[in-house]
Coordinates of C-alpha atoms (C1' of nucleotides) in Angstrom, one line a residue:
Chain G
M1 CA 90.7 115.2 76.2
E2 CA 94.2 114.0 76.1
R3 CA 95.6 113.4 79.6
K4 CA 99.2 112.5 80.2
T5 CA 99.9 109.4 82.1
I6 CA 99.8 109.9 85.8
S7 CA 102.6 108.2 87.8
R8 CA 102.0 105.4 90.2
A9 CA 103.4 107.5 93.1
V10 CA 100.7 110.2 92.5
I11 CA 97.9 107.7 92.2
K12 CA 98.9 106.1 95.5
R13 CA 98.6 109.5 97.2
L14 CA 95.1 110.3 95.9
P15 CA 93.2 108.1 98.3
R16 CA 95.0 109.8 101.1
Y17 CA 94.2 113.3 99.9
Y18 CA 90.5 112.0 99.6
R19 CA 90.6 110.7 103.2
Y20 CA 91.9 113.9 104.7
L21 CA 89.5 116.0 102.7
G22 CA 86.7 113.9 103.9
D23 CA 87.8 114.5 107.5
L24 CA 87.9 118.3 106.9
L25 CA 84.5 118.2 105.4
E26 CA 83.2 116.5 108.4
S27 CA 84.9 119.1 110.6
G28 CA 83.1 121.7 108.6
V29 CA 86.3 123.2 107.0
E30 CA 85.3 125.2 103.9
R31 CA 88.5 126.0 102.4
I32 CA 92.2 125.0 102.8
S33 CA 95.5 126.1 101.3
S34 CA 98.2 123.7 100.1
N35 CA 100.2 125.0 103.1
E36 CA 97.7 124.0 105.7
L37 CA 97.1 120.7 104.1
S38 CA 100.8 120.2 104.0
D39 CA 101.0 120.6 107.7
K40 CA 98.3 118.1 108.3
M41 CA 99.4 115.5 105.9
Q42 CA 103.2 115.8 106.3
V43 CA 103.8 116.2 102.7
T44 CA 105.2 119.3 101.1
A45 CA 102.8 122.0 99.8
S46 CA 104.6 121.9 96.6
Q47 CA 103.8 118.2 96.1
I48 CA 100.2 118.7 96.8
R49 CA 100.0 121.5 94.2
Q50 CA 102.0 119.5 91.7
D51 CA 99.8 116.3 92.3
L52 CA 96.5 118.1 92.0
N53 CA 97.6 120.0 88.9
N54 CA 98.1 116.7 87.0
F55 CA 94.3 116.7 86.9
G56 CA 93.5 120.2 86.4
G57 CA 93.3 123.4 88.4
F58 CA 91.1 122.9 91.4
G59 CA 92.3 125.9 93.4
Q60 CA 92.2 129.6 93.2
Q61 CA 95.0 132.0 93.8
G62 CA 94.8 134.0 96.9
Y63 CA 92.1 131.5 98.2
G64 CA 93.3 128.0 98.2
Y65 CA 91.1 125.0 97.5
N66 CA 87.4 124.6 98.3
V67 CA 87.3 121.5 100.5
Q68 CA 83.9 120.3 99.3
H69 CA 84.7 120.7 95.6
L70 CA 88.3 119.2 95.8
H71 CA 86.9 116.2 97.7
T72 CA 84.2 115.6 95.0
E73 CA 86.8 116.0 92.1
I74 CA 89.3 113.6 93.7
G75 CA 86.4 111.2 94.1
K76 CA 85.6 111.4 90.5
I77 CA 89.3 110.9 89.5
L78 CA 89.2 107.9 91.6
G79 CA 86.2 106.6 89.9
L80 CA 84.1 106.7 93.2
D81 CA 81.3 108.6 91.3
R82 CA 80.0 105.2 89.9
T83 CA 79.2 101.9 91.4
Y84 CA 80.9 98.5 91.1
N85 CA 79.6 95.1 91.7
M86 CA 82.1 93.1 93.6
I87 CA 82.3 89.4 94.6
I88 CA 84.4 87.8 97.3
L89 CA 86.0 84.5 96.7
G90 CA 86.8 82.9 100.0
A91 CA 84.5 83.1 102.8
G92 CA 87.0 82.9 105.6
N93 CA 87.5 85.7 108.2
L94 CA 89.2 87.9 105.9
G95 CA 86.4 87.6 103.2
Q96 CA 83.8 88.1 105.8
A97 CA 85.7 91.2 107.2
L98 CA 85.5 92.7 103.7
A99 CA 81.9 91.8 103.2
N100 CA 81.1 93.4 106.5
Y101 CA 82.9 96.6 105.9
S102 CA 80.1 99.1 105.3
K103 CA 82.0 101.9 103.9
F104 CA 82.9 100.2 100.8
A105 CA 79.3 100.4 99.7
R106 CA 79.3 104.0 100.4
W107 CA 82.2 104.5 98.0
G108 CA 80.4 102.6 95.4
F109 CA 81.7 99.1 95.9
K110 CA 78.7 96.7 96.4
V111 CA 79.5 93.2 97.6
I112 CA 76.9 91.2 95.8
G113 CA 78.2 87.6 96.1
I114 CA 80.5 85.5 98.4
F115 CA 81.8 82.2 97.3
D116 CA 83.5 79.4 99.0
V117 CA 84.3 75.7 98.4
D118 CA 83.4 74.4 101.8
P119 CA 79.9 72.9 101.7
E120 CA 79.5 73.5 105.4
L121 CA 79.2 77.2 104.6
D122 CA 76.6 76.9 101.8
G123 CA 73.8 79.2 102.4
T124 CA 75.3 80.8 105.5
M125 CA 74.5 84.5 105.5
V126 CA 77.1 87.3 105.8
R127 CA 75.1 90.4 106.3
D128 CA 72.4 90.0 103.8
I129 CA 74.4 87.9 101.4
P130 CA 74.4 84.0 101.3
I131 CA 77.5 82.2 100.8
R132 CA 77.4 80.3 97.6
M133 CA 79.4 77.3 96.3
V134 CA 82.4 78.1 93.9
S135 CA 80.8 75.6 91.5
E136 CA 77.9 78.0 90.9
L137 CA 80.3 80.7 90.0
P138 CA 80.4 80.4 86.1
R139 CA 76.6 80.5 86.0
Y140 CA 76.5 83.3 88.5
L141 CA 78.9 85.4 86.4
K142 CA 76.8 84.9 83.3
E143 CA 73.6 86.2 85.1
N144 CA 75.2 89.1 87.1
D145 CA 77.4 91.9 86.0
V146 CA 80.5 91.6 88.2
Q147 CA 83.3 93.9 87.7
I148 CA 85.6 93.2 90.7
A149 CA 86.5 90.0 92.4
A150 CA 88.3 90.1 95.8
L151 CA 90.5 87.0 96.3
T152 CA 90.6 86.1 100.0
L153 CA 91.7 82.5 99.5
P154 CA 94.7 80.3 99.9
R155 CA 97.5 81.1 97.4
N156 CA 97.4 77.8 95.6
Q157 CA 93.7 78.5 94.5
A158 CA 94.3 82.1 93.6
K159 CA 95.5 81.6 90.0
A160 CA 92.8 79.2 88.9
M161 CA 90.0 81.5 90.5
A162 CA 91.6 84.6 88.9
E163 CA 91.6 82.9 85.6
L164 CA 88.0 81.6 85.9
V165 CA 86.4 85.0 86.8
T166 CA 88.4 87.0 84.4
A167 CA 87.4 84.6 81.6
N168 CA 83.9 85.3 82.6
G169 CA 84.0 89.0 82.3
V170 CA 85.5 90.3 85.5
K171 CA 87.7 93.2 84.8
A172 CA 89.6 93.6 88.1
I173 CA 91.0 91.4 90.8
W174 CA 91.6 92.6 94.4
N175 CA 94.1 90.1 95.5
F176 CA 94.8 89.1 99.1
A177 CA 96.5 85.8 98.3
H178 CA 100.2 85.6 99.1
T179 CA 101.2 85.4 95.4
D180 CA 101.6 87.6 92.5
L181 CA 99.2 87.0 89.7
K182 CA 100.1 87.1 86.0
L183 CA 97.0 87.9 84.1
P184 CA 96.3 89.5 80.6
E185 CA 97.3 93.2 80.2
D186 CA 93.7 94.3 80.4
V187 CA 92.9 92.9 83.7
I188 CA 93.6 95.3 86.6
V189 CA 95.2 93.6 89.6
E190 CA 95.7 95.3 93.0
S191 CA 97.3 93.2 95.5
V192 CA 97.4 93.5 99.3
H193 CA 100.2 91.4 100.6
L194 CA 99.7 91.4 104.4
S195 CA 102.8 89.4 105.0
D196 CA 105.0 91.9 103.0
S197 CA 103.6 94.6 105.2
L198 CA 104.4 92.8 108.5
M199 CA 107.8 92.1 107.1
Q200 CA 108.5 95.8 106.4
L201 CA 107.4 96.5 110.1
S202 CA 109.8 93.8 111.3
Y203 CA 112.6 95.3 109.1
N204 CA 112.0 98.7 110.6
M205 CA 111.9 97.4 114.1
S206 CA 115.3 95.7 113.6
N207 CA 116.8 98.7 111.9
Y208 CA 115.5 101.5 113.8
K209 CA 117.3 104.6 113.3
D210 CA 116.4 107.9 115.0
K211 CA 115.0 109.9 112.2
T212 CA 115.4 113.1 114.2
Q213 CA 119.2 112.9 113.5
K214 CA 118.6 113.7 109.9
K215 CA 118.2 117.3 109.2
S216 CA 114.5 118.4 108.9
R217 CA 113.1 119.5 105.7
T218 CA 113.0 123.2 105.0
K219 CA 109.5 124.6 105.1
E220 CA 108.2 126.7 102.4
K221 CA 107.1 130.1 103.4
Chain I
M1 CA 129.9 98.6 110.9
E2 CA 127.9 101.6 109.9
R3 CA 125.4 100.8 107.2
K4 CA 124.0 103.5 105.0
T5 CA 120.3 104.2 105.1
I6 CA 118.4 101.9 102.8
S7 CA 115.7 103.7 100.8
R8 CA 112.0 102.9 101.4
A9 CA 111.8 101.6 97.9
V10 CA 114.3 98.8 98.4
I11 CA 112.7 97.8 101.8
K12 CA 109.3 97.4 100.1
R13 CA 110.8 95.0 97.6
L14 CA 112.7 92.8 100.1
P15 CA 109.6 90.8 101.2
R16 CA 108.9 90.1 97.6
Y17 CA 112.3 88.7 97.0
Y18 CA 112.0 86.6 100.2
R19 CA 108.6 85.2 98.8
Y20 CA 110.1 84.3 95.4
L21 CA 113.2 82.8 96.9
G22 CA 111.0 80.7 99.2
D23 CA 109.0 79.5 96.2
L24 CA 112.3 78.6 94.3
L25 CA 113.5 76.7 97.5
E26 CA 110.3 74.7 97.7
S27 CA 110.7 73.8 93.9
G28 CA 114.2 72.6 94.8
V29 CA 116.0 75.2 92.8
E30 CA 119.6 75.5 94.1
R31 CA 121.1 78.5 92.4
I32 CA 119.7 81.4 90.4
S33 CA 121.2 84.3 88.5
S34 CA 119.9 87.9 88.7
N35 CA 118.8 87.5 85.0
E36 CA 116.6 84.4 85.7
L37 CA 115.1 85.9 88.8
S38 CA 114.5 89.1 86.8
D39 CA 112.5 87.1 84.4
K40 CA 110.3 85.6 87.1
M41 CA 109.8 88.7 89.1
Q42 CA 109.5 91.3 86.3
V43 CA 112.1 93.6 87.7
T44 CA 115.4 94.3 86.0
A45 CA 118.4 92.2 86.8
S46 CA 120.3 95.4 87.5
Q47 CA 117.9 96.3 90.2
I48 CA 118.1 93.0 91.8
R49 CA 121.9 93.3 92.1
Q50 CA 121.8 96.8 93.0
D51 CA 119.2 96.0 95.8
L52 CA 121.1 93.1 97.2
N53 CA 124.4 94.9 97.2
N54 CA 123.0 97.4 99.7
F55 CA 123.4 94.5 102.2
G56 CA 126.5 92.9 101.0
G57 CA 127.7 90.5 98.3
F58 CA 125.5 87.5 98.6
G59 CA 126.4 86.2 95.0
Q60 CA 129.3 84.8 93.3
Q61 CA 130.6 85.8 89.8
G62 CA 130.0 83.2 87.2
Y63 CA 127.6 81.4 89.4
G64 CA 124.8 83.5 90.6
Y65 CA 123.1 83.3 93.9
N66 CA 122.6 80.3 96.1
V67 CA 118.9 80.2 96.7
Q68 CA 119.0 78.7 100.3
H69 CA 121.8 81.1 101.3
L70 CA 120.1 84.3 99.9
H71 CA 116.7 83.4 101.3
T72 CA 118.3 83.0 104.8
E73 CA 120.0 86.1 104.4
I74 CA 117.2 88.3 103.4
G75 CA 115.2 86.7 106.1
K76 CA 117.8 88.0 108.6
I77 CA 117.7 91.5 107.1
L78 CA 114.0 91.5 107.4
G79 CA 114.5 90.4 111.2
L80 CA 112.6 87.0 110.7
D81 CA 115.4 85.2 112.5
R82 CA 113.9 86.3 115.8
T83 CA 110.5 86.1 117.4
Y84 CA 108.0 88.8 118.2
N85 CA 105.1 88.8 120.5
M86 CA 102.0 90.4 119.0
I87 CA 98.6 91.3 120.3
I88 CA 95.5 92.1 118.3
L89 CA 93.3 94.9 119.3
G90 CA 89.8 94.4 117.9
A91 CA 88.4 90.8 117.6
G92 CA 86.3 91.5 114.6
N93 CA 86.5 89.5 111.4
L94 CA 89.8 91.2 110.5
G95 CA 91.4 90.7 114.0
Q96 CA 90.3 87.0 113.8
A97 CA 91.7 86.6 110.3
L98 CA 95.0 87.8 111.5
A99 CA 95.0 85.6 114.5
N100 CA 94.2 82.5 112.3
Y101 CA 96.9 83.2 109.7
S102 CA 99.3 80.4 110.7
K103 CA 102.2 81.6 108.6
F104 CA 102.8 84.6 110.6
A105 CA 103.9 82.3 113.5
R106 CA 106.3 80.6 111.1
W107 CA 107.9 83.9 110.3
G108 CA 108.3 84.7 114.1
F109 CA 105.2 86.7 114.7
K110 CA 103.4 85.0 117.7
V111 CA 99.9 86.3 118.5
I112 CA 99.7 86.0 122.2
G113 CA 96.7 88.0 123.0
I114 CA 93.5 89.3 121.4
F115 CA 91.5 92.2 123.0
D116 CA 88.1 93.8 122.4
V117 CA 85.6 96.0 124.2
D118 CA 82.5 93.7 123.5
P119 CA 81.7 91.8 126.8
E120 CA 79.9 89.3 124.7
L121 CA 83.2 88.2 123.3
D122 CA 85.0 87.8 126.6
G123 CA 86.6 84.4 126.9
T124 CA 85.8 83.3 123.4
M125 CA 88.6 81.3 121.9
V126 CA 90.3 82.2 118.6
R127 CA 92.5 79.3 117.9
D128 CA 94.0 78.8 121.3
I129 CA 93.7 82.3 122.4
P130 CA 90.8 83.8 124.6
I131 CA 89.6 87.1 123.7
R132 CA 90.2 89.5 126.5
M133 CA 88.7 92.8 127.6
V134 CA 90.5 95.9 126.8
S135 CA 90.3 97.0 130.3
E136 CA 92.8 94.2 131.2
L137 CA 95.2 95.6 128.7
P138 CA 97.5 97.7 130.9
R139 CA 98.0 95.0 133.4
Y140 CA 98.4 92.4 130.6
L141 CA 101.2 94.6 129.1
K142 CA 103.0 94.8 132.3
E143 CA 103.0 91.0 132.7
N144 CA 103.8 90.2 129.1
D145 CA 106.6 91.3 126.8
V146 CA 104.6 92.5 123.7
Q147 CA 106.5 94.1 120.8
I148 CA 103.9 94.6 118.3
A149 CA 100.1 95.6 118.4
A150 CA 97.8 95.1 115.4
L151 CA 95.0 97.6 115.4
T152 CA 92.0 96.0 113.8
L153 CA 89.4 98.4 115.3
P154 CA 87.4 101.4 114.2
R155 CA 89.2 104.6 113.4
N156 CA 87.9 106.5 116.3
Q157 CA 89.4 104.1 118.7
A158 CA 92.8 103.7 117.0
K159 CA 94.5 106.8 118.3
A160 CA 93.7 106.1 122.0
M161 CA 94.7 102.5 121.8
A162 CA 97.9 103.2 120.0
E163 CA 98.8 105.6 122.7
L164 CA 97.8 103.2 125.5
V165 CA 99.9 100.4 124.2
T166 CA 103.0 102.4 123.3
A167 CA 102.9 104.1 126.8
N168 CA 103.2 100.5 128.0
G169 CA 106.2 99.4 126.1
V170 CA 104.8 98.3 122.7
K171 CA 107.3 99.3 120.1
A172 CA 105.5 98.8 116.9
I173 CA 101.9 99.3 115.6
W174 CA 100.5 97.4 112.6
N175 CA 97.7 99.7 111.8
F176 CA 94.5 98.7 110.0
A177 CA 92.3 101.5 111.0
H178 CA 91.3 104.0 108.3
T179 CA 93.5 106.7 109.7
D180 CA 97.0 107.9 110.0
L181 CA 98.6 107.6 113.4
K182 CA 100.9 110.3 114.7
L183 CA 103.1 108.8 117.3
P184 CA 106.4 109.5 118.9
E185 CA 109.5 109.0 116.5
D186 CA 110.6 105.8 118.2
V187 CA 107.4 103.9 117.5
I188 CA 107.3 102.0 114.3
V189 CA 104.1 102.4 112.4
E190 CA 103.1 100.2 109.4
S191 CA 99.7 100.9 108.2
V192 CA 97.5 98.8 105.8
H193 CA 94.9 101.0 104.3
L194 CA 92.4 98.6 102.6
S195 CA 90.3 101.5 101.3
D196 CA 93.3 103.1 99.9
S197 CA 94.0 100.0 98.0
L198 CA 90.6 99.6 96.6
M199 CA 90.5 103.1 95.5
Q200 CA 93.6 102.6 93.5
L201 CA 92.0 99.6 92.0
S202 CA 89.1 101.7 91.0
Y203 CA 91.3 104.5 89.6
N204 CA 93.0 102.0 87.5
M205 CA 89.7 100.5 86.2
S206 CA 88.6 104.0 85.3
N207 CA 91.8 105.0 83.6
Y208 CA 92.8 101.8 82.0
K209 CA 95.3 102.3 79.3
D210 CA 96.8 99.7 77.1
K211 CA 100.4 99.5 78.4
T212 CA 101.6 97.9 75.1
Q213 CA 100.8 101.2 73.4
K214 CA 102.9 104.1 74.2
K215 CA 100.5 106.8 73.3
S216 CA 96.8 107.1 72.5
R217 CA 94.1 107.1 75.2
T218 CA 91.0 104.9 75.4
K219 CA 88.7 106.5 72.9
E220 CA 85.7 107.7 74.7
K221 CA 83.7 109.0 71.8
Chain R
dT1 C1' 94.3 147.7 95.6
dA2 C1' 97.5 144.5 98.5
dG3 C1' 98.0 140.2 100.3
dA4 C1' 97.7 135.5 99.5
dT5 C1' 98.2 131.5 97.2
dT6 C1' 97.8 128.9 93.1
dG7 C1' 99.8 127.0 88.7
dT8 C1' 103.8 126.0 86.5
dT9 C1' 108.6 126.1 85.1
dA10 C1' 113.3 125.3 86.7
dA11 C1' 116.5 123.1 89.9
dT12 C1' 117.6 119.3 92.7
dC13 C1' 117.5 115.0 94.4
dG14 C1' 117.0 110.1 94.4
dA15 C1' 116.1 105.8 92.2
dT16 C1' 116.6 102.9 88.1
dT17 C1' 119.1 101.1 84.4
dA18 C1' 123.2 100.5 81.6
dA19 C1' 127.8 99.2 81.3
dC20 C1' 131.8 96.8 82.3
dA21 C1' 135.8 95.5 85.0
dA22 C1' 136.6 92.1 88.4
dT23 C1' 136.5 87.5 89.4
dC24 C1' 134.5 83.0 90.3
Chain U
dT1 C1' 141.4 78.6 81.0
dA2 C1' 137.0 80.5 79.0
dG3 C1' 132.5 81.7 80.0
dA4 C1' 129.4 83.4 82.9
dT5 C1' 127.7 86.5 86.2
dT6 C1' 128.4 89.4 89.9
dG7 C1' 129.6 94.0 92.2
dT8 C1' 130.0 98.6 91.3
dT9 C1' 130.6 102.9 88.9
dA10 C1' 128.6 105.9 85.5
dA11 C1' 124.5 107.5 82.8
dT12 C1' 119.8 108.2 82.6
dC13 C1' 115.4 108.8 84.0
dG14 C1' 111.7 110.2 87.0
dA15 C1' 110.0 112.3 91.1
dT16 C1' 110.2 115.9 94.5
dT17 C1' 111.1 120.5 95.9
dA18 C1' 112.1 125.3 95.2
dA19 C1' 110.9 129.5 93.1
dC20 C1' 108.2 132.8 91.3
dA21 C1' 105.0 135.0 87.9
dA22 C1' 100.1 134.9 87.3
dT23 C1' 96.0 136.0 89.2
dC24 C1' 92.2 135.9 92.4

DNA sequence: TAGATTGTTAATCGATTAACAATC
DNA sequence: TAGATTGTTAATCGATTAACAATC
């Protein structure tokens, strides 16, 4: 089945839809119209329908969307219907925070290894995972099927580590180092730049303009 | 002087410009043209010039941009020429990771307090900051001038904490809880949704398409 | 059926890229 | 000056919103 390329903007919204649908599911809501969801999520109903129809018709005229079904389908689109083995490179606070976040496992992301260069940490347990030494990494990657590596280490180590793991079969990098990685086309890189985020916050604080001044968007009826 | 509203897309790119200019500065590069920077950053030279000219003419025809000067100016635009007092709500791994990240202070973000509900943590030092109890928060906020609160706590506590601190004068929330916050218009909210990021990664892994080819999809049979 | 709401096309809006005159 | 490169306007591209026919 040929599917047209989905824009980055749409992909970024999918996890948010998934989250809201999960919440609705928890509250026992069975069905929802694009208009109701629009109210909750502060996006236009038109955009919701447009976004979803990139992937097929999940709704029903006169009814709306079945919450359970839509939630499941978006999960599939996001690839949450399978499991991934993930390792964490850098056992600092951030690395340990990721390792401890239990929901990742529920979405299929299994942390199976944590690595650091600090000999002091060797063998320390994080949850049920022992911290291993980076020197063991090549061997580890040959013996274990790892799809994702999270880089929670200093920026000057990020490039070398990214190259090491991708050379050993890792297909995706979740990058928390404060640098952009240039890797072969077939390696997926998703970066979380905390400092960029904080700077945006700071920009908005310095340049606050009352948004109520701008005319409000017209609602669809 | 009235400045026209800057689009969200531009603002998101500013920290990245700032980062690259900082790197250039460290390598002792004195001047750079939009074309050279374009090569490094993988954005078009046209976009760079267009972006910068939202804020004024920082370059010089025939010369390019002075790295030091441009770096400083973008820093000012981002509000990095002043300092902010920040508190962290939630002293888990993520909260401690933020507290330990020394670069934030260099950009003007000073972590002056860390709070948690767990009595076990009361008084524990993170760097030079003692963990305090959330119950002390209202009084603390009256005695200290806090501009930013980072929420590194479970989603079900996020709303109440956000409301508490903003009611006590905090102007901006850096939100790491897995929920969207609805707060008064004049409160700045910047969210980092780690799970959203991981799901985008997962989407891209499941739907990888060789970007070097225009058409054709990964053959699945 | 009648009412509701999707799926989808068309219109609008905004952001990116191209082009080039201004000017260092 | 001649060459280089910006600042800025115009053209293009893409994403969002509006509208409505299809249909449950």
